[in-house]
PDB file of C-alpha atoms in Angstrom:
ATOM      1  CA  UNK A   1       0.117   0.143   0.086  1.00  0.00           C
ATOM      2  CA  UNK A   2       1.189   3.389  -1.099  1.00  0.00           C
ATOM      3  CA  UNK A   3       1.729   6.581   1.178  1.00  0.00           C
ATOM      4  CA  UNK A   4      -1.375   8.020  -0.010  1.00  0.00           C
ATOM      5  CA  UNK A   5      -3.404   5.147   0.079  1.00  0.00           C
ATOM      6  CA  UNK A   6      -2.355   4.430   3.761  1.00  0.00           C
ATOM      7  CA  UNK A   7      -3.152   8.230   4.564  1.00  0.00           C
ATOM      8  CA  UNK A   8      -6.496   7.777   3.268  1.00  0.00           C
ATOM      9  CA  UNK A   9      -7.102   4.472   5.021  1.00  0.00           C
ATOM     10  CA  UNK A  10      -6.007   6.415   8.133  1.00  0.00           C
ATOM     11  CA  UNK A  11      -8.475   9.242   7.802  1.00  0.00           C
ATOM     12  CA  UNK A  12     -11.377   6.960   6.741  1.00  0.00           C
ATOM     13  CA  UNK A  13     -11.175   4.031   9.467  1.00  0.00           C
ATOM     14  CA  UNK A  14     -14.309   2.939  10.461  1.00  0.00           C
ATOM     15  CA  UNK A  15     -14.830   3.340  14.381  1.00  0.00           C
ATOM     16  CA  UNK A  16     -14.783   0.144  16.150  1.00  0.00           C
ATOM     17  CA  UNK A  17     -18.149  -1.385  16.860  1.00  0.00           C
ATOM     18  CA  UNK A  18     -19.237  -2.692  20.009  1.00  0.00           C
ATOM     19  CA  UNK A  19     -22.373  -4.257  21.161  1.00  0.00           C
ATOM     20  CA  UNK A  20     -23.319  -4.455  24.881  1.00  0.00           C
ATOM     21  CA  UNK A  21     -26.394  -6.937  25.500  1.00  0.00           C
ATOM     22  CA  UNK A  22     -28.338  -6.570  28.664  1.00  0.00           C
ATOM     23  CA  UNK A  23     -29.947  -9.130  31.189  1.00  0.00           C
ATOM     24  CA  UNK A  24     -33.515 -10.548  30.879  1.00  0.00           C
ATOM     25  CA  UNK A  25     -33.490 -14.385  30.952  1.00  0.00           C
ATOM     26  CA  UNK A  26     -35.956 -15.695  28.216  1.00  0.00           C
ATOM     27  CA  UNK A  27     -36.412 -12.130  27.226  1.00  0.00           C
ATOM     28  CA  UNK A  28     -33.034 -12.606  25.662  1.00  0.00           C
ATOM     29  CA  UNK A  29     -34.635 -13.843  22.536  1.00  0.00           C
ATOM     30  CA  UNK A  30     -35.306 -10.301  21.421  1.00  0.00           C
ATOM     31  CA  UNK A  31     -31.277 -10.452  21.366  1.00  0.00           C
ATOM     32  CA  UNK A  32     -31.154 -12.767  18.708  1.00  0.00           C
ATOM     33  CA  UNK A  33     -33.650 -10.917  16.515  1.00  0.00           C
ATOM     34  CA  UNK A  34     -31.457  -7.718  17.081  1.00  0.00           C
ATOM     35  CA  UNK A  35     -28.442  -9.537  15.767  1.00  0.00           C
ATOM     36  CA  UNK A  36     -30.460 -10.991  12.918  1.00  0.00           C
ATOM     37  CA  UNK A  37     -31.357  -7.291  11.814  1.00  0.00           C
ATOM     38  CA  UNK A  38     -27.525  -6.439  12.173  1.00  0.00           C
ATOM     39  CA  UNK A  39     -26.882  -9.316   9.872  1.00  0.00           C
ATOM     40  CA  UNK A  40     -29.175  -8.235   7.161  1.00  0.00           C
ATOM     41  CA  UNK A  41     -27.638  -4.705   7.282  1.00  0.00           C
ATOM     42  CA  UNK A  42     -23.978  -5.977   7.007  1.00  0.00           C
ATOM     43  CA  UNK A  43     -23.178  -4.437  10.562  1.00  0.00           C
ATOM     44  CA  UNK A  44     -20.656  -6.266  12.474  1.00  0.00           C
ATOM     45  CA  UNK A  45     -19.436  -5.856  16.026  1.00  0.00           C
ATOM     46  CA  UNK A  46     -15.613  -5.882  16.833  1.00  0.00           C
ATOM     47  CA  UNK A  47     -16.353  -6.063  20.732  1.00  0.00           C
ATOM     48  CA  UNK A  48     -18.944  -7.617  22.774  1.00  0.00           C
ATOM     49  CA  UNK A  49     -20.005  -7.489  26.292  1.00  0.00           C
ATOM     50  CA  UNK A  50     -23.086  -9.036  28.126  1.00  0.00           C
ATOM     51  CA  UNK A  51     -24.489  -9.544  31.477  1.00  0.00           C
ATOM     52  CA  UNK A  52     -26.806 -12.586  32.370  1.00  0.00           C
ATOM     53  CA  UNK A  53     -28.700 -13.741  29.052  1.00  0.00           C
ATOM     54  CA  UNK A  54     -26.702 -11.012  27.251  1.00  0.00           C
ATOM     55  CA  UNK A  55     -23.493 -12.428  28.227  1.00  0.00           C
ATOM     56  CA  UNK A  56     -24.437 -15.921  26.872  1.00  0.00           C
ATOM     57  CA  UNK A  57     -25.840 -14.661  23.633  1.00  0.00           C
ATOM     58  CA  UNK A  58     -22.570 -12.142  23.372  1.00  0.00           C
ATOM     59  CA  UNK A  59     -20.467 -15.040  23.825  1.00  0.00           C
ATOM     60  CA  UNK A  60     -21.998 -17.072  21.108  1.00  0.00           C
ATOM     61  CA  UNK A  61     -21.631 -14.023  19.044  1.00  0.00           C
ATOM     62  CA  UNK A  62     -17.740 -13.548  19.680  1.00  0.00           C
ATOM     63  CA  UNK A  63     -17.527 -17.395  18.820  1.00  0.00           C
ATOM     64  CA  UNK A  64     -18.995 -17.074  15.428  1.00  0.00           C
ATOM     65  CA  UNK A  65     -22.523 -18.334  15.801  1.00  0.00           C
ATOM     66  CA  UNK A  66     -25.071 -16.278  13.770  1.00  0.00           C
ATOM     67  CA  UNK A  67     -28.312 -15.434  14.977  1.00  0.00           C
ATOM     68  CA  UNK A  68     -29.740 -18.847  13.041  1.00  0.00           C
ATOM     69  CA  UNK A  69     -27.118 -20.723  14.941  1.00  0.00           C
ATOM     70  CA  UNK A  70     -28.182 -19.661  18.072  1.00  0.00           C
ATOM     71  CA  UNK A  71     -32.314 -20.232  17.352  1.00  0.00           C
ATOM     72  CA  UNK A  72     -31.148 -23.416  16.374  1.00  0.00           C
ATOM     73  CA  UNK A  73     -29.362 -24.315  19.888  1.00  0.00           C
ATOM     74  CA  UNK A  74     -32.587 -22.838  21.628  1.00  0.00           C
ATOM     75  CA  UNK A  75     -34.654 -25.146  19.655  1.00  0.00           C
ATOM     76  CA  UNK A  76     -32.513 -27.871  20.720  1.00  0.00           C
ATOM     77  CA  UNK A  77     -33.036 -26.852  24.476  1.00  0.00           C
ATOM     78  CA  UNK A  78     -34.955 -29.655  26.578  1.00  0.00           C
ATOM     79  CA  UNK A  79     -37.480 -27.078  28.138  1.00  0.00           C
ATOM     80  CA  UNK A  80     -38.995 -29.406  30.405  1.00  0.00           C
ATOM     81  CA  UNK A  81     -35.549 -30.227  31.555  1.00  0.00           C
ATOM     82  CA  UNK A  82     -34.491 -26.729  31.900  1.00  0.00           C
ATOM     83  CA  UNK A  83     -37.800 -25.798  34.002  1.00  0.00           C
ATOM     84  CA  UNK A  84     -37.199 -28.752  36.523  1.00  0.00           C
ATOM     85  CA  UNK A  85     -33.879 -26.567  37.480  1.00  0.00           C
ATOM     86  CA  UNK A  86     -35.852 -23.451  38.166  1.00  0.00           C
ATOM     87  CA  UNK A  87     -36.326 -23.906  41.836  1.00  0.00           C
ATOM     88  CA  UNK A  88     -35.013 -21.888  44.914  1.00  0.00           C
ATOM     89  CA  UNK A  89     -31.115 -21.943  44.849  1.00  0.00           C
ATOM     90  CA  UNK A  90     -30.617 -24.546  42.112  1.00  0.00           C
ATOM     91  CA  UNK A  91     -27.213 -25.335  41.084  1.00  0.00           C
ATOM     92  CA  UNK A  92     -25.968 -24.039  37.746  1.00  0.00           C
ATOM     93  CA  UNK A  93     -23.883 -27.175  36.973  1.00  0.00           C
ATOM     94  CA  UNK A  94     -26.711 -28.211  34.172  1.00  0.00           C
ATOM     95  CA  UNK A  95     -26.544 -24.949  32.545  1.00  0.00           C
ATOM     96  CA  UNK A  96     -22.582 -24.922  32.363  1.00  0.00           C
ATOM     97  CA  UNK A  97     -22.749 -28.416  30.755  1.00  0.00           C
ATOM     98  CA  UNK A  98     -25.151 -27.184  28.142  1.00  0.00           C
ATOM     99  CA  UNK A  99     -22.849 -24.085  27.528  1.00  0.00           C
ATOM    100  CA  UNK A 100     -19.687 -26.429  26.866  1.00  0.00           C
ATOM    101  CA  UNK A 101     -21.344 -27.888  24.017  1.00  0.00           C
ATOM    102  CA  UNK A 102     -21.117 -24.578  22.286  1.00  0.00           C
ATOM    103  CA  UNK A 103     -18.789 -22.619  24.150  1.00  0.00           C
ATOM    104  CA  UNK A 104     -16.101 -24.927  25.536  1.00  0.00           C
ATOM    105  CA  UNK A 105     -12.770 -23.593  26.355  1.00  0.00           C
ATOM    106  CA  UNK A 106     -11.642 -19.978  27.957  1.00  0.00           C
ATOM    107  CA  UNK A 107     -12.069 -16.598  26.849  1.00  0.00           C
ATOM    108  CA  UNK A 108      -8.762 -16.437  25.009  1.00  0.00           C
ATOM    109  CA  UNK A 109     -10.466 -18.976  22.300  1.00  0.00           C
ATOM    110  CA  UNK A 110     -12.851 -16.223  21.215  1.00  0.00           C
ATOM    111  CA  UNK A 111     -11.984 -14.845  17.974  1.00  0.00           C
ATOM    112  CA  UNK A 112     -12.893 -11.229  19.011  1.00  0.00           C
ATOM    113  CA  UNK A 113     -12.695  -9.149  22.395  1.00  0.00           C
ATOM    114  CA  UNK A 114     -15.388 -10.367  25.109  1.00  0.00           C
ATOM    115  CA  UNK A 115     -16.448  -9.818  28.873  1.00  0.00           C
ATOM    116  CA  UNK A 116     -18.923 -10.714  31.181  1.00  0.00           C
ATOM    117  CA  UNK A 117     -20.201  -8.914  34.092  1.00  0.00           C
ATOM    118  CA  UNK A 118     -21.035 -10.778  37.410  1.00  0.00           C
ATOM    119  CA  UNK A 119     -21.910  -9.477  40.762  1.00  0.00           C
ATOM    120  CA  UNK A 120     -19.366 -10.219  43.822  1.00  0.00           C
ATOM    121  CA  UNK A 121     -21.472 -12.279  46.734  1.00  0.00           C
ATOM    122  CA  UNK A 122     -18.897 -10.762  49.431  1.00  0.00           C
ATOM    123  CA  UNK A 123     -18.725  -7.362  48.258  1.00  0.00           C
ATOM    124  CA  UNK A 124     -21.781  -6.825  46.510  1.00  0.00           C
ATOM    125  CA  UNK A 125     -19.757  -5.057  43.600  1.00  0.00           C
ATOM    126  CA  UNK A 126     -19.611  -5.588  39.977  1.00  0.00           C
ATOM    127  CA  UNK A 127     -16.821  -7.207  38.363  1.00  0.00           C
ATOM    128  CA  UNK A 128     -15.849  -7.872  34.876  1.00  0.00           C
ATOM    129  CA  UNK A 129     -14.897 -11.562  33.705  1.00  0.00           C
ATOM    130  CA  UNK A 130     -12.635 -11.464  30.767  1.00  0.00           C
ATOM    131  CA  UNK A 131     -10.510 -14.753  31.297  1.00  0.00           C
ATOM    132  CA  UNK A 132     -10.930 -18.122  32.522  1.00  0.00           C
ATOM    133  CA  UNK A 133     -13.140 -20.890  31.713  1.00  0.00           C
ATOM    134  CA  UNK A 134     -15.629 -19.434  29.336  1.00  0.00           C
ATOM    135  CA  UNK A 135     -18.976 -21.787  30.677  1.00  0.00           C
ATOM    136  CA  UNK A 136     -18.162 -20.802  34.131  1.00  0.00           C
ATOM    137  CA  UNK A 137     -18.008 -17.379  33.717  1.00  0.00           C
ATOM    138  CA  UNK A 138     -21.620 -17.306  32.024  1.00  0.00           C
ATOM    139  CA  UNK A 139     -23.168 -19.122  34.572  1.00  0.00           C
ATOM    140  CA  UNK A 140     -21.716 -16.886  37.076  1.00  0.00           C
ATOM    141  CA  UNK A 141     -23.241 -13.613  35.254  1.00  0.00           C
ATOM    142  CA  UNK A 142     -26.506 -15.586  34.811  1.00  0.00           C
ATOM    143  CA  UNK A 143     -26.939 -17.043  38.618  1.00  0.00           C
ATOM    144  CA  UNK A 144     -29.872 -14.859  39.820  1.00  0.00           C
ATOM    145  CA  UNK A 145     -30.922 -15.549  42.968  1.00  0.00           C
ATOM    146  CA  UNK A 146     -33.507 -17.086  44.861  1.00  0.00           C
ATOM    147  CA  UNK A 147     -33.999 -19.117  41.423  1.00  0.00           C
ATOM    148  CA  UNK A 148     -29.905 -20.270  41.369  1.00  0.00           C
ATOM    149  CA  UNK A 149     -27.022 -20.611  43.934  1.00  0.00           C
ATOM    150  CA  UNK A 150     -23.849 -18.453  43.350  1.00  0.00           C
ATOM    151  CA  UNK A 151     -20.956 -19.575  41.069  1.00  0.00           C
ATOM    152  CA  UNK A 152     -17.893 -20.272  42.428  1.00  0.00           C
ATOM    153  CA  UNK A 153     -14.692 -18.987  40.632  1.00  0.00           C
ATOM    154  CA  UNK A 154     -11.367 -19.272  42.145  1.00  0.00           C
ATOM    155  CA  UNK A 155     -12.758 -19.173  45.605  1.00  0.00           C
ATOM    156  CA  UNK A 156     -14.909 -16.247  45.089  1.00  0.00           C
ATOM    157  CA  UNK A 157     -18.926 -16.609  44.667  1.00  0.00           C
ATOM    158  CA  UNK A 158     -20.517 -14.678  41.990  1.00  0.00           C
ATOM    159  CA  UNK A 159     -24.277 -13.881  41.218  1.00  0.00           C
ATOM    160  CA  UNK A 160     -26.192 -12.367  38.122  1.00  0.00           C
ATOM    161  CA  UNK A 161     -24.391  -9.153  36.520  1.00  0.00           C
ATOM    162  CA  UNK A 162     -27.760  -7.277  36.307  1.00  0.00           C
ATOM    163  CA  UNK A 163     -27.484  -6.574  40.014  1.00  0.00           C
ATOM    164  CA  UNK A 164     -24.583  -3.989  39.400  1.00  0.00           C
ATOM    165  CA  UNK A 165     -24.529  -3.495  35.523  1.00  0.00           C
ATOM    166  CA  UNK A 166     -27.343  -4.729  33.734  1.00  0.00           C
ATOM    167  CA  UNK A 167     -26.244  -3.555  30.253  1.00  0.00           C
ATOM    168  CA  UNK A 168     -22.535  -2.933  30.478  1.00  0.00           C
ATOM    169  CA  UNK A 169     -21.791  -0.326  27.610  1.00  0.00           C
ATOM    170  CA  UNK A 170     -19.073   1.063  29.865  1.00  0.00           C
ATOM    171  CA  UNK A 171     -17.255  -2.288  29.843  1.00  0.00           C
ATOM    172  CA  UNK A 172     -17.512  -2.305  26.095  1.00  0.00           C
ATOM    173  CA  UNK A 173     -15.656   0.653  25.616  1.00  0.00           C
ATOM    174  CA  UNK A 174     -12.970  -0.499  28.290  1.00  0.00           C
ATOM    175  CA  UNK A 175     -12.197  -3.277  26.043  1.00  0.00           C
ATOM    176  CA  UNK A 176     -12.014  -1.046  22.753  1.00  0.00           C
ATOM    177  CA  UNK A 177     -14.887   0.179  21.303  1.00  0.00           C
ATOM    178  CA  UNK A 178     -15.290   3.482  19.945  1.00  0.00           C
ATOM    179  CA  UNK A 179     -19.235   3.262  19.471  1.00  0.00           C
ATOM    180  CA  UNK A 180     -21.717   1.116  21.513  1.00  0.00           C
ATOM    181  CA  UNK A 181     -24.868   0.016  20.598  1.00  0.00           C
ATOM    182  CA  UNK A 182     -26.825  -1.275  24.019  1.00  0.00           C
ATOM    183  CA  UNK A 183     -29.949  -3.475  24.329  1.00  0.00           C
ATOM    184  CA  UNK A 184     -32.236  -2.969  27.086  1.00  0.00           C
ATOM    185  CA  UNK A 185     -34.597  -5.779  27.838  1.00  0.00           C
ATOM    186  CA  UNK A 186     -36.306  -4.485  30.636  1.00  0.00           C
ATOM    187  CA  UNK A 187     -37.019  -1.065  29.342  1.00  0.00           C
ATOM    188  CA  UNK A 188     -40.686  -1.619  29.282  1.00  0.00           C
ATOM    189  CA  UNK A 189     -41.341  -3.582  32.647  1.00  0.00           C
ATOM    190  CA  UNK A 190     -44.786  -3.896  34.662  1.00  0.00           C
ATOM    191  CA  UNK A 191     -44.991  -1.573  37.753  1.00  0.00           C
ATOM    192  CA  UNK A 192     -45.692  -3.399  40.993  1.00  0.00           C
ATOM    193  CA  UNK A 193     -49.228  -2.062  41.303  1.00  0.00           C
ATOM    194  CA  UNK A 194     -50.008  -3.639  37.849  1.00  0.00           C
ATOM    195  CA  UNK A 195     -48.841  -7.063  39.080  1.00  0.00           C
ATOM    196  CA  UNK A 196     -51.122  -9.743  40.468  1.00  0.00           C
ATOM    197  CA  UNK A 197     -51.165 -10.516  44.019  1.00  0.00           C
ATOM    198  CA  UNK A 198     -49.356 -13.563  43.481  1.00  0.00           C
ATOM    199  CA  UNK A 199     -46.452 -12.014  41.350  1.00  0.00           C
ATOM    200  CA  UNK A 200     -46.118  -9.391  44.074  1.00  0.00           C
ATOM    201  CA  UNK A 201     -45.801 -12.153  46.777  1.00  0.00           C
ATOM    202  CA  UNK A 202     -43.275 -13.759  44.341  1.00  0.00           C
ATOM    203  CA  UNK A 203     -41.295 -10.621  44.031  1.00  0.00           C
ATOM    204  CA  UNK A 204     -41.097 -10.081  47.881  1.00  0.00           C
ATOM    205  CA  UNK A 205     -40.104 -13.563  48.485  1.00  0.00           C
ATOM    206  CA  UNK A 206     -37.213 -13.137  46.044  1.00  0.00           C
ATOM    207  CA  UNK A 207     -36.004  -9.628  47.519  1.00  0.00           C
ATOM    208  CA  UNK A 208     -35.977 -11.358  50.995  1.00  0.00           C
ATOM    209  CA  UNK A 209     -34.076 -14.659  49.943  1.00  0.00           C
ATOM    210  CA  UNK A 210     -31.670 -12.472  47.528  1.00  0.00           C
ATOM    211  CA  UNK A 211     -28.178 -12.409  49.078  1.00  0.00           C
ATOM    212  CA  UNK A 212     -26.945  -9.369  46.878  1.00  0.00           C
ATOM    213  CA  UNK A 213     -28.879  -6.262  46.095  1.00  0.00           C
ATOM    214  CA  UNK A 214     -29.256  -3.757  42.989  1.00  0.00           C
ATOM    215  CA  UNK A 215     -27.090  -1.119  42.695  1.00  0.00           C
ATOM    216  CA  UNK A 216     -28.542   2.378  42.234  1.00  0.00           C
ATOM    217  CA  UNK A 217     -26.629   2.757  38.781  1.00  0.00           C
ATOM    218  CA  UNK A 218     -27.095  -0.922  37.552  1.00  0.00           C
ATOM    219  CA  UNK A 219     -28.952   0.281  34.500  1.00  0.00           C
ATOM    220  CA  UNK A 220     -28.080   4.137  34.133  1.00  0.00           C
ATOM    221  CA  UNK A 221     -24.690   3.482  33.871  1.00  0.00           C
ATOM    222  CA  UNK A 222     -25.489   1.440  30.671  1.00  0.00           C
ATOM    223  CA  UNK A 223     -27.199   4.113  29.177  1.00  0.00           C
ATOM    224  CA  UNK A 224     -24.600   6.814  30.173  1.00  0.00           C
ATOM    225  CA  UNK A 225     -22.180   5.024  28.289  1.00  0.00           C
ATOM    226  CA  UNK A 226     -24.225   3.347  25.103  1.00  0.00           C
ATOM    227  CA  UNK A 227     -24.312   5.660  21.982  1.00  0.00           C
ATOM    228  CA  UNK A 228     -27.556   4.044  21.018  1.00  0.00           C
ATOM    229  CA  UNK A 229     -29.760   1.817  23.021  1.00  0.00           C
ATOM    230  CA  UNK A 230     -32.114  -0.460  21.742  1.00  0.00           C
ATOM    231  CA  UNK A 231     -35.366  -0.853  23.639  1.00  0.00           C
ATOM    232  CA  UNK A 232     -37.560  -3.816  22.555  1.00  0.00           C
ATOM    233  CA  UNK A 233     -40.961  -3.204  23.943  1.00  0.00           C
ATOM    234  CA  UNK A 234     -41.077  -6.397  26.166  1.00  0.00           C
ATOM    235  CA  UNK A 235     -43.678  -5.385  28.497  1.00  0.00           C
ATOM    236  CA  UNK A 236     -45.927  -8.548  28.235  1.00  0.00           C
ATOM    237  CA  UNK A 237     -43.400 -10.866  28.663  1.00  0.00           C
ATOM    238  CA  UNK A 238     -41.314 -12.203  31.823  1.00  0.00           C
ATOM    239  CA  UNK A 239     -37.811 -13.257  31.986  1.00  0.00           C
ATOM    240  CA  UNK A 240     -39.064 -17.022  32.700  1.00  0.00           C
ATOM    241  CA  UNK A 241     -41.417 -17.152  29.475  1.00  0.00           C
ATOM    242  CA  UNK A 242     -39.966 -20.225  27.652  1.00  0.00           C
ATOM    243  CA  UNK A 243     -42.982 -21.011  25.940  1.00  0.00           C
ATOM    244  CA  UNK A 244     -42.296 -21.691  22.091  1.00  0.00           C
ATOM    245  CA  UNK A 245     -44.608 -18.829  20.919  1.00  0.00           C
ATOM    246  CA  UNK A 246     -43.627 -16.367  23.394  1.00  0.00           C
ATOM    247  CA  UNK A 247     -39.965 -16.528  22.517  1.00  0.00           C
ATOM    248  CA  UNK A 248     -40.886 -16.563  18.644  1.00  0.00           C
ATOM    249  CA  UNK A 249     -42.509 -13.163  19.511  1.00  0.00           C
ATOM    250  CA  UNK A 250     -40.018 -11.885  21.527  1.00  0.00           C
ATOM    251  CA  UNK A 251     -37.427 -12.356  18.667  1.00  0.00           C
ATOM    252  CA  UNK A 252     -39.762 -10.600  16.383  1.00  0.00           C
ATOM    253  CA  UNK A 253     -39.948  -7.955  18.614  1.00  0.00           C
ATOM    254  CA  UNK A 254     -36.330  -7.467  18.834  1.00  0.00           C
ATOM    255  CA  UNK A 255     -35.941  -7.588  15.242  1.00  0.00           C
ATOM    256  CA  UNK A 256     -38.318  -4.796  14.543  1.00  0.00           C
ATOM    257  CA  UNK A 257     -36.761  -2.591  17.058  1.00  0.00           C
ATOM    258  CA  UNK A 258     -33.484  -3.047  15.623  1.00  0.00           C
ATOM    259  CA  UNK A 259     -35.093  -2.251  11.964  1.00  0.00           C
ATOM    260  CA  UNK A 260     -36.777   0.492  13.032  1.00  0.00           C
ATOM    261  CA  UNK A 261     -33.883   2.354  14.549  1.00  0.00           C
ATOM    262  CA  UNK A 262     -31.371   1.114  12.028  1.00  0.00           C
ATOM    263  CA  UNK A 263     -31.590   4.677  10.152  1.00  0.00           C
ATOM    264  CA  UNK A 264     -30.569   6.372  13.514  1.00  0.00           C
ATOM    265  CA  UNK A 265     -28.015   3.970  13.886  1.00  0.00           C
ATOM    266  CA  UNK A 266     -26.523   4.485  10.855  1.00  0.00           C
ATOM    267  CA  UNK A 267     -26.555   8.226  11.096  1.00  0.00           C
ATOM    268  CA  UNK A 268     -25.084   8.056  14.717  1.00  0.00           C
ATOM    269  CA  UNK A 269     -22.412   6.026  13.599  1.00  0.00           C
ATOM    270  CA  UNK A 270     -21.472   8.334  10.692  1.00  0.00           C
ATOM    271  CA  UNK A 271     -21.784  11.372  12.672  1.00  0.00           C
ATOM    272  CA  UNK A 272     -19.298   9.777  15.221  1.00  0.00           C
ATOM    273  CA  UNK A 273     -16.819   9.013  12.595  1.00  0.00           C
ATOM    274  CA  UNK A 274     -17.026  12.773  11.241  1.00  0.00           C
ATOM    275  CA  UNK A 275     -16.487  13.944  14.684  1.00  0.00           C
ATOM    276  CA  UNK A 276     -13.487  11.774  15.021  1.00  0.00           C
ATOM    277  CA  UNK A 277     -11.811  12.911  11.801  1.00  0.00           C
ATOM    278  CA  UNK A 278     -12.069  16.390  12.696  1.00  0.00           C
ATOM    279  CA  UNK A 279     -10.115  15.881  15.886  1.00  0.00           C
ATOM    280  CA  UNK A 280      -7.142  14.230  14.124  1.00  0.00           C
TER     281      UNK A 280
END
């Protein structure tokens, strides 16, 4: 490459795009719809982070799986067996073994930079997991009490990353992303007064049994760091909705949200690029 070609390439270098996928249990099907939309638009990401289900989807993406591949993995999941494990403080070994079928090895085996966010049981603070056994770290980030017990890594116990950083866009930038697209699966949730008596009882019991608490900025820090935040309207769904029809609809909602916001996303990326070039 000649001098002028290198100069042009330098000044027209595209920003490093990052993707921060939020927590939300079964609502993570919307993440797959979002990814399908980006695939159709020819937009790929060079850095990925996530919390809970967002971490699992993000790791699969970082490994090279497409949205169609991930949908196939979900379709092959034994829902009845999975439901059996949804009991107070269940062990996450079943999930770890399942993930190892598709994400065996450690973080260094991934083609693109990836990290997952978890919550330290002892300190109550958040931590970025970005080395060591991948499947173990992903289950740690998704261990939501009181459904699951904490996951131990090197003598420390971890819980769901949603408690301290539900959409780790700031971590995405720390890993090298210039421009980050976040996905918030909980942008539309039912207020307590809108829930039934049983649902309110379950929520109260869960808070009492939960060994860690939500940080005040567990979600706002993601909004502050992200350049674009996608907000699929999953108001009618719960994190435990694993019915095939519900999961198909959540996928469609995520897809439509990304498609509708795509002109804005492209415009925001182009604007960011221009500003970056002016600073050079």
